[in-house]
Amino acid sequence: DTAVSQTPKYLVTQMGNDKSIKCEQNLGHDTMYWYKQDSKKFLKIMFSYNNKELIINETVPNRFSPKSPDKAHLNLHINSLELGDSAVYFCASSQAGVAGPSYEQYFGPGTRLTVT
Amino acid sequence: GQQVMQIPQYQHVQEGEDFTTYCNSSTTLSNIQWYKQRPGGHPVFLIQLVKSGEVKKQKRLTFQFGEAKKNSSLHITATQTTDVGTYFCAGPGGGATNKLIFGTGTLLAVQP
């Protein structure tokens, strides 16, 4: 059983289009994340939800809108795609993120987005 | 803002040689995690260090947390081709969340 799954695995689209990426985890975790990994492999947090509540919202263009229908799912919708949005987007999950020791994060397989 | 840097950015070794990557944070960390990402894969958690000066071993991998809790290292003894990948350290981003700030990563290439 896949712990954290993402769809689609690959996404090729043109500038200006709108696209969505879906993520699901079956680990029973309360917290989910979206990361962006650029061509230089830098891994940067974008958003995080804890039990459907947005708790981390980094400096990300408003064109990116996350949504968590329940604590097992976290989707990412991107409007008006730009060339610079091309990257690999990873979903991750962990136990509840509260002050104290950090919990390990489990990553999905990633979605490679190419904007042409 | 908080930064976590790793050196080297890239290292190419012959199979059997040792390898070390160093992680340095601009702020004191309450703990540090290490992840490995195989080529084309996703980051996979390796270990977490919490105590100042802590050393943990996993087979050929040795992880160390600095005394000042601002740096860490990962040492691999006698590398194998299966060690190929990018190694990331990650520290807490502060606040009441599980936010992680990932290091810049070190890509390890192992030549058989």
Coordinates of N, CA and C in Angstrom, one line a residue:
Chain A
D1 N 0.8 -1.2 0.0 CA 0.0 0.0 0.0 C 0.9 1.2 0.0
T2 N 0.6 2.2 -0.9 CA 1.3 3.4 -1.0 C 0.9 4.3 0.2
A3 N 1.9 4.8 0.9 CA 1.6 5.7 2.1 C 1.1 7.0 1.7
V4 N 1.8 7.7 0.8 CA 1.5 9.0 0.3 C 1.5 8.9 -1.2
S5 N 0.3 9.2 -1.8 CA 0.2 9.1 -3.3 C -0.2 10.4 -3.9
Q6 N 0.3 10.7 -5.1 CA 0.0 11.9 -5.8 C -0.4 11.6 -7.2
T7 N -1.3 12.4 -7.7 CA -1.7 12.3 -9.2 C -1.8 13.7 -9.7
P8 N -1.4 13.9 -11.0 CA -0.7 12.9 -11.8 C 0.8 12.9 -11.5
K9 N 1.5 12.0 -12.0 CA 2.9 11.9 -11.8 C 3.7 12.9 -12.8
Y10 N 3.1 13.0 -13.9 CA 3.7 14.0 -14.9 C 2.5 14.9 -15.4
L11 N 2.9 16.2 -15.6 CA 1.9 17.1 -16.1 C 2.6 18.1 -17.0
V12 N 2.2 18.1 -18.3 CA 2.8 19.0 -19.2 C 1.6 19.9 -19.7
T13 N 1.8 21.2 -19.7 CA 0.7 22.1 -20.0 C 1.3 23.4 -20.6
Q14 N 0.5 24.2 -21.1 CA 0.9 25.4 -21.7 C 0.7 26.6 -20.7
M15 N 1.5 27.6 -20.9 CA 1.3 28.8 -20.1 C -0.1 29.3 -20.1
G16 N -0.5 29.8 -19.0 CA -1.9 30.4 -18.9 C -2.9 29.4 -18.5
N17 N -2.6 28.1 -18.6 CA -3.6 27.1 -18.2 C -3.7 27.0 -16.7
D18 N -4.8 26.3 -16.3 CA -5.0 26.0 -14.8 C -4.9 24.5 -14.7
K19 N -4.3 24.1 -13.6 CA -4.1 22.7 -13.4 C -4.2 22.4 -11.9
S20 N -4.5 21.1 -11.6 CA -4.6 20.7 -10.2 C -3.7 19.4 -10.0
I21 N -3.2 19.3 -8.8 CA -2.5 18.1 -8.4 C -3.2 17.6 -7.1
K22 N -3.3 16.3 -7.0 CA -4.0 15.7 -5.9 C -3.1 14.9 -5.0
C23 N -3.3 14.8 -3.7 CA -2.5 14.0 -2.8 C -3.4 13.4 -1.8
E24 N -3.0 12.1 -1.5 CA -3.7 11.4 -0.5 C -2.7 10.6 0.4
Q25 N -3.0 10.5 1.7 CA -2.1 9.7 2.5 C -3.0 8.8 3.4
N26 N -2.5 7.6 3.6 CA -3.2 6.6 4.3 C -2.5 6.2 5.6
L27 N -1.7 7.2 6.1 CA -0.9 6.9 7.3 C -1.6 7.4 8.6
G28 N -2.8 8.0 8.4 CA -3.5 8.5 9.6 C -2.9 9.8 10.2
H29 N -2.0 10.5 9.4 CA -1.4 11.7 9.9 C -2.4 12.9 9.9
D30 N -2.1 13.8 10.7 CA -2.9 15.0 10.8 C -2.4 16.2 10.0
T31 N -1.1 16.1 9.6 CA -0.5 17.3 8.9 C 0.0 16.9 7.5
M32 N -0.3 17.7 6.6 CA 0.1 17.5 5.2 C 0.8 18.8 4.6
Y33 N 1.6 18.6 3.7 CA 2.5 19.7 3.2 C 2.5 19.6 1.6
W34 N 2.8 20.8 1.1 CA 3.2 20.9 -0.3 C 4.6 21.5 -0.4
Y35 N 5.5 20.9 -1.1 CA 6.9 21.4 -1.4 C 7.1 21.6 -2.9
K36 N 7.9 22.5 -3.2 CA 8.4 22.7 -4.6 C 9.9 22.4 -4.6
Q37 N 10.3 21.6 -5.6 CA 11.7 21.3 -5.8 C 12.1 21.8 -7.2
D38 N 13.0 22.8 -7.2 CA 13.3 23.3 -8.5 C 14.4 22.5 -9.2
S39 N 14.9 23.0 -10.3 CA 15.8 22.3 -11.1 C 17.2 22.1 -10.4
K40 N 17.5 22.9 -9.4 CA 18.7 22.8 -8.7 C 18.5 21.9 -7.4
K41 N 17.4 21.3 -7.3 CA 17.0 20.4 -6.3 C 16.7 21.0 -4.9
F42 N 16.6 22.4 -4.9 CA 16.2 23.0 -3.7 C 14.8 22.7 -3.3
L43 N 14.6 22.3 -2.1 CA 13.3 21.8 -1.6 C 12.7 22.9 -0.7
K44 N 11.6 23.5 -1.1 CA 11.0 24.6 -0.3 C 9.6 24.3 0.0
I45 N 9.3 24.5 1.3 CA 7.9 24.4 1.8 C 7.0 25.5 1.1
M46 N 5.8 25.1 0.8 CA 4.9 26.0 0.2 C 3.7 26.2 1.2
F47 N 3.0 25.1 1.5 CA 1.9 25.2 2.4 C 1.9 24.0 3.3
S48 N 1.1 24.1 4.4 CA 0.9 23.0 5.3 C -0.5 23.1 5.9
Y49 N -1.2 22.0 6.0 CA -2.5 21.9 6.7 C -2.4 20.9 7.8
N50 N -3.0 21.3 8.9 CA -3.1 20.4 10.1 C -4.6 20.2 10.3
N51 N -5.0 19.0 10.1 CA -6.4 18.6 10.2 C -7.4 19.6 9.5
K52 N -7.1 19.8 8.3 CA -7.9 20.6 7.3 C -7.7 22.1 7.6
E53 N -6.8 22.5 8.5 CA -6.6 24.0 8.8 C -5.3 24.4 8.2
L54 N -5.2 25.5 7.5 CA -4.0 26.0 6.9 C -3.1 26.5 8.0
I55 N -1.9 26.0 8.2 CA -1.0 26.5 9.3 C 0.3 27.0 8.7
I56 N 0.7 26.7 7.5 CA 1.9 27.3 6.9 C 1.5 27.8 5.6
N57 N 1.8 29.0 5.3 CA 1.5 29.6 4.0 C 2.7 30.5 3.7
E58 N 3.7 29.9 3.0 CA 4.9 30.7 2.7 C 4.6 31.7 1.6
T59 N 5.7 32.4 1.2 CA 5.5 33.5 0.2 C 5.4 32.8 -1.1
V60 N 4.1 32.5 -1.5 CA 3.8 31.8 -2.7 C 2.8 32.7 -3.5
P61 N 2.9 32.8 -4.8 CA 2.0 33.6 -5.6 C 0.5 33.2 -5.3
N62 N -0.4 34.1 -5.4 CA -1.8 33.8 -5.1 C -2.4 32.9 -6.2
R63 N -1.7 32.6 -7.2 CA -2.1 31.7 -8.3 C -2.1 30.3 -7.7
F64 N -1.4 30.0 -6.6 CA -1.4 28.7 -6.0 C -2.4 28.7 -4.9
S65 N -3.3 27.7 -4.9 CA -4.3 27.6 -3.9 C -4.5 26.2 -3.4
P66 N -4.1 25.9 -2.2 CA -4.2 24.6 -1.6 C -5.7 24.4 -1.1
K67 N -6.0 23.1 -1.0 CA -7.3 22.8 -0.4 C -7.3 21.5 0.2
S68 N -7.8 21.4 1.4 CA -7.8 20.1 2.1 C -9.2 19.7 2.5
P69 N -9.9 18.8 1.7 CA -11.2 18.4 2.0 C -11.4 17.6 3.3
D70 N -10.3 16.9 3.6 CA -10.3 16.1 4.9 C -8.8 15.9 5.2
K71 N -8.5 15.4 6.4 CA -7.1 15.4 6.8 C -6.3 14.3 6.0
A72 N -6.9 13.5 5.2 CA -6.2 12.5 4.4 C -5.9 13.0 3.0
H73 N -6.4 14.2 2.6 CA -6.3 14.7 1.3 C -5.8 16.1 1.3
L74 N -4.9 16.4 0.3 CA -4.5 17.8 0.1 C -4.3 18.0 -1.3
N75 N -5.0 19.0 -1.9 CA -4.9 19.3 -3.3 C -4.2 20.6 -3.5
L76 N -3.6 20.8 -4.7 CA -3.0 22.1 -5.1 C -3.5 22.5 -6.4
H77 N -4.1 23.6 -6.5 CA -4.6 24.2 -7.7 C -3.7 25.4 -8.1
I78 N -3.4 25.4 -9.4 CA -2.5 26.5 -9.9 C -3.2 27.1 -11.0
N79 N -3.4 28.4 -10.9 CA -4.0 29.2 -12.0 C -3.0 29.9 -12.8
S80 N -3.4 30.1 -14.1 CA -2.5 30.9 -15.0 C -1.1 30.5 -14.9
L81 N -0.8 29.3 -15.2 CA 0.6 28.7 -15.1 C 1.6 29.5 -15.9
E82 N 2.8 29.7 -15.3 CA 3.9 30.4 -15.9 C 5.1 29.4 -16.1
L83 N 6.0 29.8 -16.9 CA 7.2 29.0 -17.2 C 7.9 28.7 -15.9
G84 N 8.0 29.7 -15.0 CA 8.7 29.5 -13.7 C 8.1 28.5 -12.8
D85 N 6.9 28.1 -13.1 CA 6.2 27.1 -12.2 C 6.7 25.7 -12.5
S86 N 7.4 25.5 -13.6 CA 8.0 24.2 -13.9 C 8.9 23.7 -12.8
A87 N 8.6 22.6 -12.2 CA 9.3 22.0 -11.1 C 8.7 20.7 -10.7
V88 N 9.2 20.1 -9.7 CA 8.6 18.9 -9.1 C 7.9 19.3 -7.8
Y89 N 6.7 18.9 -7.7 CA 5.9 19.3 -6.5 C 5.7 18.0 -5.7
F90 N 6.1 18.1 -4.5 CA 6.0 16.9 -3.6 C 4.9 17.2 -2.5
C91 N 4.1 16.2 -2.3 CA 3.2 16.3 -1.1 C 3.9 15.5 0.0
A92 N 3.7 15.8 1.2 CA 4.2 15.1 2.3 C 3.2 15.1 3.5
S93 N 3.4 14.2 4.4 CA 2.6 14.2 5.6 C 3.4 13.8 6.8
S94 N 2.9 14.2 8.0 CA 3.6 13.8 9.2 C 2.5 13.8 10.3
Q95 N 2.9 13.3 11.5 CA 2.1 13.5 12.7 C 1.8 14.9 13.0
A96 N 0.9 15.2 13.8 CA 0.5 16.6 14.1 C 1.7 17.5 14.4
G97 N 1.8 18.6 13.7 CA 2.9 19.5 13.9 C 2.6 20.5 15.0
V98 N 3.1 20.2 16.2 CA 3.0 21.2 17.3 C 4.4 21.5 17.8
A99 N 4.5 22.5 18.7 CA 5.8 22.8 19.2 C 6.4 21.7 19.9
G100 N 7.6 21.4 19.7 CA 8.3 20.3 20.3 C 9.2 19.6 19.3
P101 N 9.6 18.4 19.5 CA 10.4 17.7 18.5 C 9.7 17.6 17.2
S102 N 10.4 17.7 16.1 CA 9.9 17.6 14.8 C 9.5 16.1 14.5
Y103 N 8.5 15.9 13.7 CA 8.2 14.6 13.3 C 8.7 14.3 11.9
E104 N 9.1 13.1 11.6 CA 9.6 12.8 10.3 C 8.4 13.0 9.3
Q105 N 8.8 13.4 8.1 CA 7.8 13.6 7.0 C 7.9 12.5 6.0
Y106 N 6.8 12.1 5.5 CA 6.7 11.0 4.5 C 6.3 11.7 3.2
F107 N 7.1 11.5 2.2 CA 6.9 12.2 0.9 C 6.2 11.3 -0.1
G108 N 5.4 12.0 -0.9 CA 4.8 11.3 -2.1 C 5.8 11.2 -3.2
P109 N 5.5 10.5 -4.3 CA 6.4 10.3 -5.4 C 6.7 11.5 -6.2
G110 N 5.9 12.6 -6.0 CA 6.2 13.8 -6.7 C 5.4 13.9 -8.0
T111 N 5.1 15.2 -8.4 CA 4.5 15.5 -9.7 C 5.4 16.4 -10.5
R112 N 5.9 15.9 -11.6 CA 6.8 16.8 -12.4 C 5.9 17.6 -13.3
L113 N 5.9 18.9 -13.1 CA 5.1 19.9 -13.9 C 6.0 20.6 -14.9
T114 N 5.7 20.5 -16.1 CA 6.4 21.2 -17.2 C 5.4 22.2 -17.8
V115 N 5.8 23.4 -17.8 CA 5.0 24.5 -18.5 C 5.7 25.0 -19.7
T116 N 5.0 24.9 -20.8 CA 5.7 25.2 -22.1 C 5.1 26.5 -22.7
Chain B
G1 N 16.2 35.5 6.6 CA 15.5 34.3 7.2 C 16.5 33.2 7.5
Q2 N 15.9 32.2 8.1 CA 16.7 31.0 8.5 C 17.3 30.3 7.2
Q3 N 18.5 30.0 7.3 CA 19.1 29.3 6.1 C 19.9 28.0 6.6
V4 N 19.8 27.0 5.8 CA 20.6 25.8 6.1 C 21.4 25.4 4.8
M5 N 22.7 25.5 5.0 CA 23.6 25.3 3.8 C 24.3 23.9 4.0
Q6 N 24.6 23.3 2.9 CA 25.3 22.0 2.9 C 26.5 22.1 2.0
I7 N 27.6 21.5 2.4 CA 28.7 21.4 1.5 C 29.3 20.0 1.6
P8 N 29.8 19.4 0.5 CA 29.8 20.1 -0.8 C 28.4 20.0 -1.5
Q9 N 28.3 20.7 -2.6 CA 27.1 20.6 -3.4 C 27.0 19.3 -4.2
Y10 N 28.2 18.8 -4.6 CA 28.3 17.6 -5.3 C 29.6 16.9 -5.0
Q11 N 29.6 15.6 -4.9 CA 30.8 14.8 -4.7 C 30.7 13.5 -5.5
H12 N 31.8 13.2 -6.2 CA 32.0 12.0 -7.0 C 33.0 11.2 -6.4
V13 N 32.7 10.0 -6.0 CA 33.7 9.1 -5.3 C 33.8 7.8 -6.1
Q14 N 34.9 7.1 -5.9 CA 35.0 5.7 -6.3 C 34.3 4.8 -5.3
E15 N 33.7 3.7 -5.8 CA 33.1 2.8 -4.8 C 34.1 2.3 -3.8
G16 N 33.7 2.3 -2.6 CA 34.7 1.9 -1.5 C 35.3 3.1 -0.8
E17 N 35.3 4.3 -1.4 CA 35.8 5.5 -0.7 C 34.7 6.0 0.3
D18 N 35.2 6.8 1.2 CA 34.3 7.4 2.2 C 33.8 8.7 1.7
F19 N 32.7 9.1 2.3 CA 32.0 10.4 1.9 C 31.5 11.1 3.1
T20 N 31.6 12.4 3.1 CA 31.0 13.2 4.2 C 30.3 14.4 3.6
T21 N 29.1 14.7 4.1 CA 28.5 16.0 3.8 C 28.2 16.7 5.1
Y22 N 28.4 18.1 5.0 CA 28.3 18.9 6.2 C 27.1 19.9 6.0
C23 N 26.4 20.1 7.1 CA 25.2 20.9 7.2 C 25.4 22.0 8.2
N24 N 25.1 23.2 7.8 CA 25.3 24.4 8.7 C 24.1 25.2 8.7
S25 N 23.6 25.5 9.9 CA 22.4 26.3 10.0 C 22.8 27.7 10.5
S26 N 22.0 28.7 10.1 CA 22.2 30.1 10.5 C 21.7 30.3 11.9
T27 N 20.9 29.4 12.4 CA 20.3 29.5 13.8 C 20.5 28.2 14.5
T28 N 20.4 28.2 15.8 CA 20.4 27.0 16.6 C 19.2 26.2 16.4
L29 N 19.4 24.9 16.3 CA 18.3 24.0 16.0 C 18.0 23.1 17.2
S30 N 16.7 22.9 17.4 CA 16.3 22.0 18.5 C 16.5 20.5 18.1
N31 N 16.5 20.3 16.8 CA 16.8 18.9 16.3 C 17.2 19.0 14.8
I32 N 17.7 18.0 14.3 CA 18.0 18.0 12.8 C 17.6 16.6 12.3
Q33 N 17.1 16.7 11.1 CA 16.7 15.4 10.4 C 17.6 15.3 9.1
W34 N 17.7 14.1 8.7 CA 18.4 13.8 7.4 C 17.5 13.0 6.5
Y35 N 17.5 13.3 5.2 CA 16.8 12.6 4.2 C 17.7 12.3 3.0
K36 N 17.3 11.2 2.3 CA 18.0 10.8 1.1 C 17.0 10.8 0.0
Q37 N 17.4 11.3 -1.1 CA 16.6 11.3 -2.3 C 17.3 10.6 -3.5
R38 N 16.9 9.5 -3.9 CA 17.5 8.8 -5.0 C 17.2 9.5 -6.3
P39 N 18.0 9.4 -7.3 CA 17.7 10.1 -8.6 C 16.3 9.7 -9.1
G40 N 15.5 10.7 -9.4 CA 14.1 10.5 -9.9 C 13.1 10.1 -8.8
G41 N 13.6 10.1 -7.6 CA 12.7 9.6 -6.5 C 12.3 10.8 -5.6
H42 N 11.8 10.4 -4.4 CA 11.4 11.4 -3.4 C 12.2 11.3 -2.2
P43 N 12.3 12.4 -1.4 CA 13.0 12.3 -0.1 C 12.5 11.3 0.8
V44 N 13.4 10.6 1.4 CA 13.1 9.5 2.4 C 13.8 9.8 3.7
F45 N 13.1 9.8 4.8 CA 13.6 10.1 6.1 C 14.7 9.0 6.4
L46 N 15.8 9.5 7.0 CA 16.9 8.6 7.4 C 16.9 8.6 9.0
I47 N 17.0 9.8 9.6 CA 17.3 9.8 11.0 C 17.0 11.2 11.5
Q48 N 16.8 11.3 12.9 CA 16.7 12.6 13.5 C 17.6 12.6 14.7
L49 N 18.3 13.7 14.9 CA 19.2 13.9 16.0 C 18.6 15.0 16.9
V50 N 18.7 14.9 18.2 CA 18.1 15.8 19.1 C 19.1 16.4 20.1
K51 N 20.0 15.6 20.6 CA 20.9 16.1 21.6 C 22.2 16.7 21.1
S52 N 22.7 17.7 21.8 CA 23.9 18.3 21.5 C 25.0 17.3 21.5
G53 N 25.8 17.2 20.4 CA 26.9 16.3 20.3 C 26.5 14.8 20.0
E54 N 25.2 14.6 19.7 CA 24.7 13.3 19.5 C 25.4 12.6 18.3
V55 N 25.7 11.4 18.4 CA 26.2 10.6 17.3 C 25.3 9.3 17.1
K56 N 24.8 9.1 15.9 CA 24.0 7.9 15.7 C 24.6 7.2 14.5
K57 N 24.5 5.9 14.5 CA 25.0 5.1 13.3 C 23.9 4.2 12.8
Q58 N 23.9 4.1 11.5 CA 23.0 3.2 10.7 C 23.9 2.4 9.8
K59 N 24.3 1.3 10.2 CA 25.2 0.5 9.3 C 26.5 1.3 8.9
R60 N 26.6 1.6 7.7 CA 27.8 2.4 7.2 C 27.6 3.9 7.3
L61 N 26.5 4.4 7.8 CA 26.2 5.8 7.9 C 26.3 6.3 9.3
T62 N 27.1 7.3 9.5 CA 27.3 7.9 10.8 C 26.8 9.4 10.8
F63 N 25.9 9.7 11.7 CA 25.3 11.0 11.8 C 25.8 11.7 13.1
Q64 N 26.1 13.0 12.9 CA 26.5 13.7 14.1 C 25.9 15.1 14.2
F65 N 25.5 15.5 15.4 CA 24.9 16.8 15.7 C 25.9 17.6 16.5
G66 N 26.2 18.8 16.0 CA 27.2 19.6 16.6 C 26.9 20.0 18.1
E67 N 28.0 20.3 18.8 CA 27.8 20.7 20.2 C 26.9 21.9 20.4
A68 N 27.1 22.9 19.4 CA 26.3 24.1 19.5 C 24.9 24.0 18.8
K69 N 24.6 22.8 18.3 CA 23.4 22.5 17.6 C 23.1 23.5 16.5
K70 N 24.2 23.8 15.8 CA 24.0 24.6 14.6 C 24.6 23.9 13.3
N71 N 25.2 22.7 13.6 CA 25.7 22.0 12.4 C 25.6 20.5 12.6
S72 N 25.7 19.8 11.5 CA 25.6 18.4 11.6 C 26.4 17.8 10.4
S73 N 26.7 16.5 10.5 CA 27.4 15.9 9.4 C 26.8 14.4 9.2
L74 N 27.0 14.0 8.0 CA 26.7 12.6 7.6 C 27.9 12.0 7.0
H75 N 28.4 10.9 7.5 CA 29.6 10.3 7.0 C 29.2 8.9 6.5
I76 N 29.6 8.5 5.3 CA 29.3 7.2 4.8 C 30.7 6.5 4.6
T77 N 30.8 5.4 5.2 CA 32.0 4.6 5.1 C 31.9 3.6 4.0
A78 N 33.0 3.5 3.2 CA 33.0 2.5 2.1 C 31.8 2.6 1.2
T79 N 31.6 3.7 0.5 CA 30.4 3.9 -0.3 C 30.1 2.7 -1.3
Q80 N 28.9 2.6 -1.5 CA 28.4 1.6 -2.5 C 27.5 2.3 -3.5
T81 N 27.3 1.6 -4.7 CA 26.5 2.3 -5.7 C 25.1 2.6 -5.3
T82 N 24.6 1.8 -4.3 CA 23.3 2.1 -3.8 C 23.2 3.3 -2.9
D83 N 24.4 4.0 -2.6 CA 24.4 5.2 -1.8 C 24.1 6.4 -2.7
V84 N 24.1 6.2 -4.0 CA 23.9 7.3 -4.9 C 22.6 8.1 -4.6
G85 N 22.7 9.4 -4.6 CA 21.5 10.2 -4.4 C 21.9 11.6 -3.8
T86 N 20.8 12.3 -3.5 CA 21.0 13.6 -2.9 C 20.7 13.5 -1.4
Y87 N 21.6 14.0 -0.5 CA 21.3 13.9 0.9 C 21.0 15.3 1.4
F88 N 19.9 15.4 2.1 CA 19.4 16.7 2.6 C 19.4 16.6 4.2
C89 N 19.9 17.7 4.8 CA 19.6 17.9 6.2 C 18.4 18.8 6.3
A90 N 17.7 18.8 7.4 CA 16.5 19.7 7.6 C 16.3 20.0 9.0
G91 N 16.1 21.3 9.3 CA 15.9 21.7 10.7 C 14.6 22.4 10.8
P92 N 14.1 22.5 12.1 CA 12.8 23.1 12.3 C 12.8 24.6 11.9
G93 N 11.7 25.0 11.4 CA 11.6 26.4 10.9 C 11.1 27.3 12.0
G94 N 10.9 26.8 13.2 CA 10.4 27.7 14.3 C 8.9 27.8 14.3
G95 N 8.4 28.3 15.4 CA 6.9 28.4 15.5 C 6.3 27.1 15.9
A96 N 5.0 27.2 16.1 CA 4.2 26.0 16.6 C 3.7 25.1 15.4
T97 N 4.6 24.8 14.5 CA 4.3 23.9 13.4 C 5.5 23.0 13.2
N98 N 5.2 22.0 12.4 CA 6.3 21.0 12.0 C 7.0 21.4 10.8
K99 N 7.1 22.8 10.6 CA 7.8 23.3 9.4 C 9.3 22.9 9.4
L100 N 9.7 22.4 8.3 CA 11.2 22.0 8.1 C 11.8 22.9 7.1
I101 N 13.0 23.4 7.4 CA 13.8 24.1 6.4 C 14.9 23.1 5.9
F102 N 14.8 22.8 4.6 CA 15.7 21.8 4.1 C 17.0 22.5 3.7
G103 N 18.1 21.8 3.9 CA 19.4 22.2 3.4 C 19.5 22.2 1.9
T104 N 20.6 22.7 1.4 CA 20.7 22.9 -0.1 C 21.0 21.5 -0.7
G105 N 21.4 20.5 0.0 CA 21.6 19.2 -0.5 C 23.0 18.9 -1.0
T106 N 23.4 17.7 -0.9 CA 24.6 17.2 -1.5 C 24.4 16.0 -2.4
L107 N 24.7 16.1 -3.6 CA 24.5 15.0 -4.6 C 25.8 14.1 -4.6
L108 N 25.6 12.9 -4.3 CA 26.6 11.9 -4.2 C 26.6 11.0 -5.4
A109 N 27.7 11.0 -6.2 CA 27.8 10.0 -7.3 C 28.8 9.0 -7.0
V110 N 28.6 7.7 -7.2 CA 29.5 6.7 -6.8 C 29.8 5.9 -8.1
Q111 N 31.1 5.9 -8.4 CA 31.6 5.2 -9.6 C 32.0 3.8 -9.2
P112 N 31.4 2.8 -9.9 CA 31.8 1.4 -9.6 C 33.2 1.0 -10.0

